[in-house]
JSON list of C-alpha atoms in Angstrom, two decimals:
[
{"chain": "K", "resi": 1, "resn": "MET", "atom": "CA", "xyz": [105.95, 117.68, 120.32]},
{"chain": "K", "resi": 2, "resn": "GLU", "atom": "CA", "xyz": [105.04, 119.38, 117.08]},
{"chain": "K", "resi": 3, "resn": "PHE", "atom": "CA", "xyz": [105.52, 118.06, 113.56]},
{"chain": "K", "resi": 4, "resn": "ASP", "atom": "CA", "xyz": [106.06, 119.94, 110.32]},
{"chain": "K", "resi": 5, "resn": "VAL", "atom": "CA", "xyz": [105.23, 118.13, 107.08]},
{"chain": "K", "resi": 6, "resn": "ALA", "atom": "CA", "xyz": [106.47, 119.10, 103.63]},
{"chain": "K", "resi": 7, "resn": "HIS", "atom": "CA", "xyz": [106.06, 117.30, 100.32]},
{"chain": "K", "resi": 8, "resn": "ALA", "atom": "CA", "xyz": [109.14, 116.46, 98.26]},
{"chain": "K", "resi": 9, "resn": "GLY", "atom": "CA", "xyz": [108.65, 115.49, 94.64]},
{"chain": "K", "resi": 10, "resn": "ASP", "atom": "CA", "xyz": [105.84, 113.17, 93.59]},
{"chain": "K", "resi": 11, "resn": "HIS", "atom": "CA", "xyz": [106.23, 110.51, 96.27]},
{"chain": "K", "resi": 12, "resn": "GLY", "atom": "CA", "xyz": [108.35, 112.05, 99.02]},
{"chain": "K", "resi": 13, "resn": "ALA", "atom": "CA", "xyz": [107.63, 113.76, 102.30]},
{"chain": "K", "resi": 14, "resn": "VAL", "atom": "CA", "xyz": [109.82, 115.42, 104.90]},
{"chain": "K", "resi": 15, "resn": "LEU", "atom": "CA", "xyz": [108.60, 115.17, 108.49]},
{"chain": "K", "resi": 16, "resn": "THR", "atom": "CA", "xyz": [110.26, 117.41, 111.05]},
{"chain": "K", "resi": 17, "resn": "PRO", "atom": "CA", "xyz": [109.55, 116.59, 114.69]},
{"chain": "K", "resi": 18, "resn": "ARG", "atom": "CA", "xyz": [110.29, 119.49, 117.04]},
{"chain": "K", "resi": 19, "resn": "GLY", "atom": "CA", "xyz": [111.04, 118.80, 120.69]},
{"chain": "K", "resi": 20, "resn": "ARG", "atom": "CA", "xyz": [111.52, 115.55, 122.57]},
{"chain": "K", "resi": 21, "resn": "LEU", "atom": "CA", "xyz": [110.74, 112.27, 120.83]},
{"chain": "K", "resi": 22, "resn": "THR", "atom": "CA", "xyz": [109.71, 110.10, 123.78]},
{"chain": "K", "resi": 23, "resn": "MET", "atom": "CA", "xyz": [106.98, 107.68, 124.82]},
{"chain": "K", "resi": 24, "resn": "ALA", "atom": "CA", "xyz": [104.57, 110.63, 124.96]},
{"chain": "K", "resi": 25, "resn": "SER", "atom": "CA", "xyz": [105.05, 111.55, 121.28]},
{"chain": "K", "resi": 26, "resn": "ALA", "atom": "CA", "xyz": [106.25, 108.33, 119.62]},
{"chain": "K", "resi": 27, "resn": "GLY", "atom": "CA", "xyz": [102.75, 107.10, 118.79]},
{"chain": "K", "resi": 28, "resn": "GLU", "atom": "CA", "xyz": [101.95, 110.40, 117.13]},
{"chain": "K", "resi": 29, "resn": "LEU", "atom": "CA", "xyz": [105.05, 110.17, 114.91]},
{"chain": "K", "resi": 30, "resn": "LYS", "atom": "CA", "xyz": [104.32, 106.56, 113.96]},
{"chain": "K", "resi": 31, "resn": "ALA", "atom": "CA", "xyz": [100.72, 107.46, 113.06]},
{"chain": "K", "resi": 32, "resn": "LEU", "atom": "CA", "xyz": [101.90, 110.46, 111.03]},
{"chain": "K", "resi": 33, "resn": "VAL", "atom": "CA", "xyz": [104.30, 108.27, 109.04]},
{"chain": "K", "resi": 34, "resn": "GLU", "atom": "CA", "xyz": [101.52, 105.73, 108.43]},
{"chain": "K", "resi": 35, "resn": "ARG", "atom": "CA", "xyz": [99.12, 108.46, 107.21]},
{"chain": "K", "resi": 36, "resn": "THR", "atom": "CA", "xyz": [101.83, 109.92, 104.99]},
{"chain": "K", "resi": 37, "resn": "VAL", "atom": "CA", "xyz": [102.59, 106.53, 103.42]},
{"chain": "K", "resi": 38, "resn": "ALA", "atom": "CA", "xyz": [98.89, 105.73, 103.02]},
{"chain": "K", "resi": 39, "resn": "GLY", "atom": "CA", "xyz": [98.55, 109.05, 101.17]},
{"chain": "K", "resi": 40, "resn": "GLY", "atom": "CA", "xyz": [101.01, 107.85, 98.53]},
{"chain": "K", "resi": 41, "resn": "ARG", "atom": "CA", "xyz": [104.18, 109.51, 99.84]},
{"chain": "K", "resi": 42, "resn": "THR", "atom": "CA", "xyz": [106.25, 106.39, 100.33]},
{"chain": "K", "resi": 43, "resn": "LEU", "atom": "CA", "xyz": [109.69, 108.02, 100.58]},
{"chain": "K", "resi": 44, "resn": "VAL", "atom": "CA", "xyz": [109.67, 109.57, 104.04]},
{"chain": "K", "resi": 45, "resn": "VAL", "atom": "CA", "xyz": [112.57, 111.58, 105.40]},
{"chain": "K", "resi": 46, "resn": "VAL", "atom": "CA", "xyz": [112.48, 112.38, 109.10]},
{"chain": "K", "resi": 47, "resn": "ASP", "atom": "CA", "xyz": [114.48, 115.58, 109.61]},
{"chain": "K", "resi": 48, "resn": "LEU", "atom": "CA", "xyz": [115.75, 115.32, 113.20]},
{"chain": "K", "resi": 49, "resn": "ASP", "atom": "CA", "xyz": [117.45, 118.73, 113.33]},
{"chain": "K", "resi": 50, "resn": "GLN", "atom": "CA", "xyz": [114.81, 120.07, 115.74]},
{"chain": "K", "resi": 51, "resn": "THR", "atom": "CA", "xyz": [114.64, 116.87, 117.85]},
{"chain": "K", "resi": 52, "resn": "GLU", "atom": "CA", "xyz": [116.54, 117.64, 121.02]},
{"chain": "K", "resi": 53, "resn": "PHE", "atom": "CA", "xyz": [116.13, 114.21, 122.65]},
{"chain": "K", "resi": 54, "resn": "MET", "atom": "CA", "xyz": [115.04, 110.71, 121.63]},
{"chain": "K", "resi": 55, "resn": "ASP", "atom": "CA", "xyz": [114.49, 107.67, 123.82]},
{"chain": "K", "resi": 56, "resn": "SER", "atom": "CA", "xyz": [113.81, 104.02, 122.96]},
{"chain": "K", "resi": 57, "resn": "SER", "atom": "CA", "xyz": [110.14, 104.76, 122.29]},
{"chain": "K", "resi": 58, "resn": "GLY", "atom": "CA", "xyz": [111.12, 107.36, 119.72]},
{"chain": "K", "resi": 59, "resn": "LEU", "atom": "CA", "xyz": [113.47, 104.87, 118.12]},
{"chain": "K", "resi": 60, "resn": "GLY", "atom": "CA", "xyz": [110.63, 102.34, 118.06]},
{"chain": "K", "resi": 61, "resn": "ALA", "atom": "CA", "xyz": [108.43, 104.86, 116.25]},
{"chain": "K", "resi": 62, "resn": "LEU", "atom": "CA", "xyz": [111.12, 105.34, 113.59]},
{"chain": "K", "resi": 63, "resn": "VAL", "atom": "CA", "xyz": [111.48, 101.57, 113.15]},
{"chain": "K", "resi": 64, "resn": "GLY", "atom": "CA", "xyz": [107.69, 101.18, 112.93]},
{"chain": "K", "resi": 65, "resn": "GLY", "atom": "CA", "xyz": [107.59, 103.94, 110.33]},
{"chain": "K", "resi": 66, "resn": "LEU", "atom": "CA", "xyz": [110.37, 102.24, 108.40]},
{"chain": "K", "resi": 67, "resn": "ARG", "atom": "CA", "xyz": [108.31, 99.04, 108.33]},
{"chain": "K", "resi": 68, "resn": "SER", "atom": "CA", "xyz": [105.24, 100.90, 107.10]},
{"chain": "K", "resi": 69, "resn": "ALA", "atom": "CA", "xyz": [107.18, 102.65, 104.34]},
{"chain": "K", "resi": 70, "resn": "ARG", "atom": "CA", "xyz": [108.94, 99.49, 103.18]},
{"chain": "K", "resi": 71, "resn": "THR", "atom": "CA", "xyz": [105.70, 97.50, 103.18]},
{"chain": "K", "resi": 72, "resn": "ALA", "atom": "CA", "xyz": [104.33, 100.11, 100.77]},
{"chain": "K", "resi": 73, "resn": "GLY", "atom": "CA", "xyz": [107.41, 99.77, 98.54]},
{"chain": "K", "resi": 74, "resn": "GLY", "atom": "CA", "xyz": [109.13, 102.88, 99.86]},
{"chain": "K", "resi": 75, "resn": "ASP", "atom": "CA", "xyz": [111.65, 103.80, 102.52]},
{"chain": "K", "resi": 76, "resn": "LEU", "atom": "CA", "xyz": [112.10, 105.89, 105.64]},
{"chain": "K", "resi": 77, "resn": "ARG", "atom": "CA", "xyz": [115.35, 107.78, 106.04]},
{"chain": "K", "resi": 78, "resn": "ILE", "atom": "CA", "xyz": [116.66, 110.10, 108.71]},
{"chain": "K", "resi": 79, "resn": "ALA", "atom": "CA", "xyz": [118.58, 113.33, 108.30]},
{"chain": "K", "resi": 80, "resn": "ARG", "atom": "CA", "xyz": [120.37, 115.93, 110.41]},
{"chain": "K", "resi": 81, "resn": "ALA", "atom": "CA", "xyz": [120.35, 113.95, 113.66]},
{"chain": "K", "resi": 82, "resn": "GLY", "atom": "CA", "xyz": [122.04, 115.62, 116.63]},
{"chain": "K", "resi": 83, "resn": "ASP", "atom": "CA", "xyz": [124.62, 114.04, 118.90]},
{"chain": "K", "resi": 84, "resn": "GLN", "atom": "CA", "xyz": [122.16, 112.60, 121.42]},
{"chain": "K", "resi": 85, "resn": "VAL", "atom": "CA", "xyz": [120.03, 110.98, 118.71]},
{"chain": "K", "resi": 86, "resn": "LEU", "atom": "CA", "xyz": [123.14, 109.62, 116.97]},
{"chain": "K", "resi": 87, "resn": "THR", "atom": "CA", "xyz": [124.30, 108.12, 120.27]},
{"chain": "K", "resi": 88, "resn": "VAL", "atom": "CA", "xyz": [120.99, 106.27, 120.68]},
{"chain": "K", "resi": 89, "resn": "LEU", "atom": "CA", "xyz": [121.25, 104.96, 117.11]},
{"chain": "K", "resi": 90, "resn": "GLU", "atom": "CA", "xyz": [124.86, 103.84, 117.59]},
{"chain": "K", "resi": 91, "resn": "LEU", "atom": "CA", "xyz": [124.32, 102.21, 121.00]},
{"chain": "K", "resi": 92, "resn": "THR", "atom": "CA", "xyz": [121.45, 100.15, 119.59]},
{"chain": "K", "resi": 93, "resn": "THR", "atom": "CA", "xyz": [123.29, 99.54, 116.27]},
{"chain": "K", "resi": 94, "resn": "MET", "atom": "CA", "xyz": [120.19, 100.90, 114.52]},
{"chain": "K", "resi": 95, "resn": "ASP", "atom": "CA", "xyz": [122.46, 103.29, 112.63]},
{"chain": "K", "resi": 96, "resn": "ARG", "atom": "CA", "xyz": [123.08, 100.29, 110.34]},
{"chain": "K", "resi": 97, "resn": "VAL", "atom": "CA", "xyz": [119.37, 100.15, 109.44]},
{"chain": "K", "resi": 98, "resn": "LEU", "atom": "CA", "xyz": [118.44, 103.83, 109.77]},
{"chain": "K", "resi": 99, "resn": "ARG", "atom": "CA", "xyz": [121.54, 105.32, 108.22]},
{"chain": "K", "resi": 100, "resn": "PRO", "atom": "CA", "xyz": [121.85, 108.97, 109.20]},
{"chain": "K", "resi": 101, "resn": "HIS", "atom": "CA", "xyz": [122.24, 111.49, 106.37]},
{"chain": "K", "resi": 102, "resn": "ALA", "atom": "CA", "xyz": [123.89, 114.87, 106.76]},
{"chain": "K", "resi": 103, "resn": "THR", "atom": "CA", "xyz": [121.14, 116.74, 104.89]},
{"chain": "K", "resi": 104, "resn": "VAL", "atom": "CA", "xyz": [117.53, 116.25, 103.88]},
{"chain": "K", "resi": 105, "resn": "GLU", "atom": "CA", "xyz": [118.54, 116.49, 100.22]},
{"chain": "K", "resi": 106, "resn": "GLU", "atom": "CA", "xyz": [121.12, 113.71, 100.67]},
{"chain": "K", "resi": 107, "resn": "ALA", "atom": "CA", "xyz": [118.49, 111.51, 102.32]},
{"chain": "K", "resi": 108, "resn": "LEU", "atom": "CA", "xyz": [116.02, 112.13, 99.50]},
{"chain": "K", "resi": 109, "resn": "ASP", "atom": "CA", "xyz": [118.65, 111.35, 96.85]},
{"chain": "K", "resi": 110, "resn": "ALA", "atom": "CA", "xyz": [120.24, 108.31, 98.56]},
{"chain": "K", "resi": 111, "resn": "ALA", "atom": "CA", "xyz": [119.99, 105.03, 96.72]},
{"chain": "K", "resi": 112, "resn": "GLY", "atom": "CA", "xyz": [117.98, 102.46, 98.65]}
]
């Protein structure tokens, strides 16, 4: 899995994982979120448009990243999730905590 990172405003970052978010790559995503937050970018948007598959380990990485961001006074939001990712979120009811946004811009602008 590859990750693109872009800065958004003074305290935001957009992380775009490309490929399959599974046990093999979940630790890498969690560590990337932690580094991003530690670097002062506490509003993290994970753009899932290029994520073709996510399993429970990938979901765990998102939840761990959410914890890291919130501990630092920020937030982690998700955007542009595909059908398979949305199904995982809905089946686990995590869509109530990690509310999917239609666009990256909407996720960046959403009120906490």
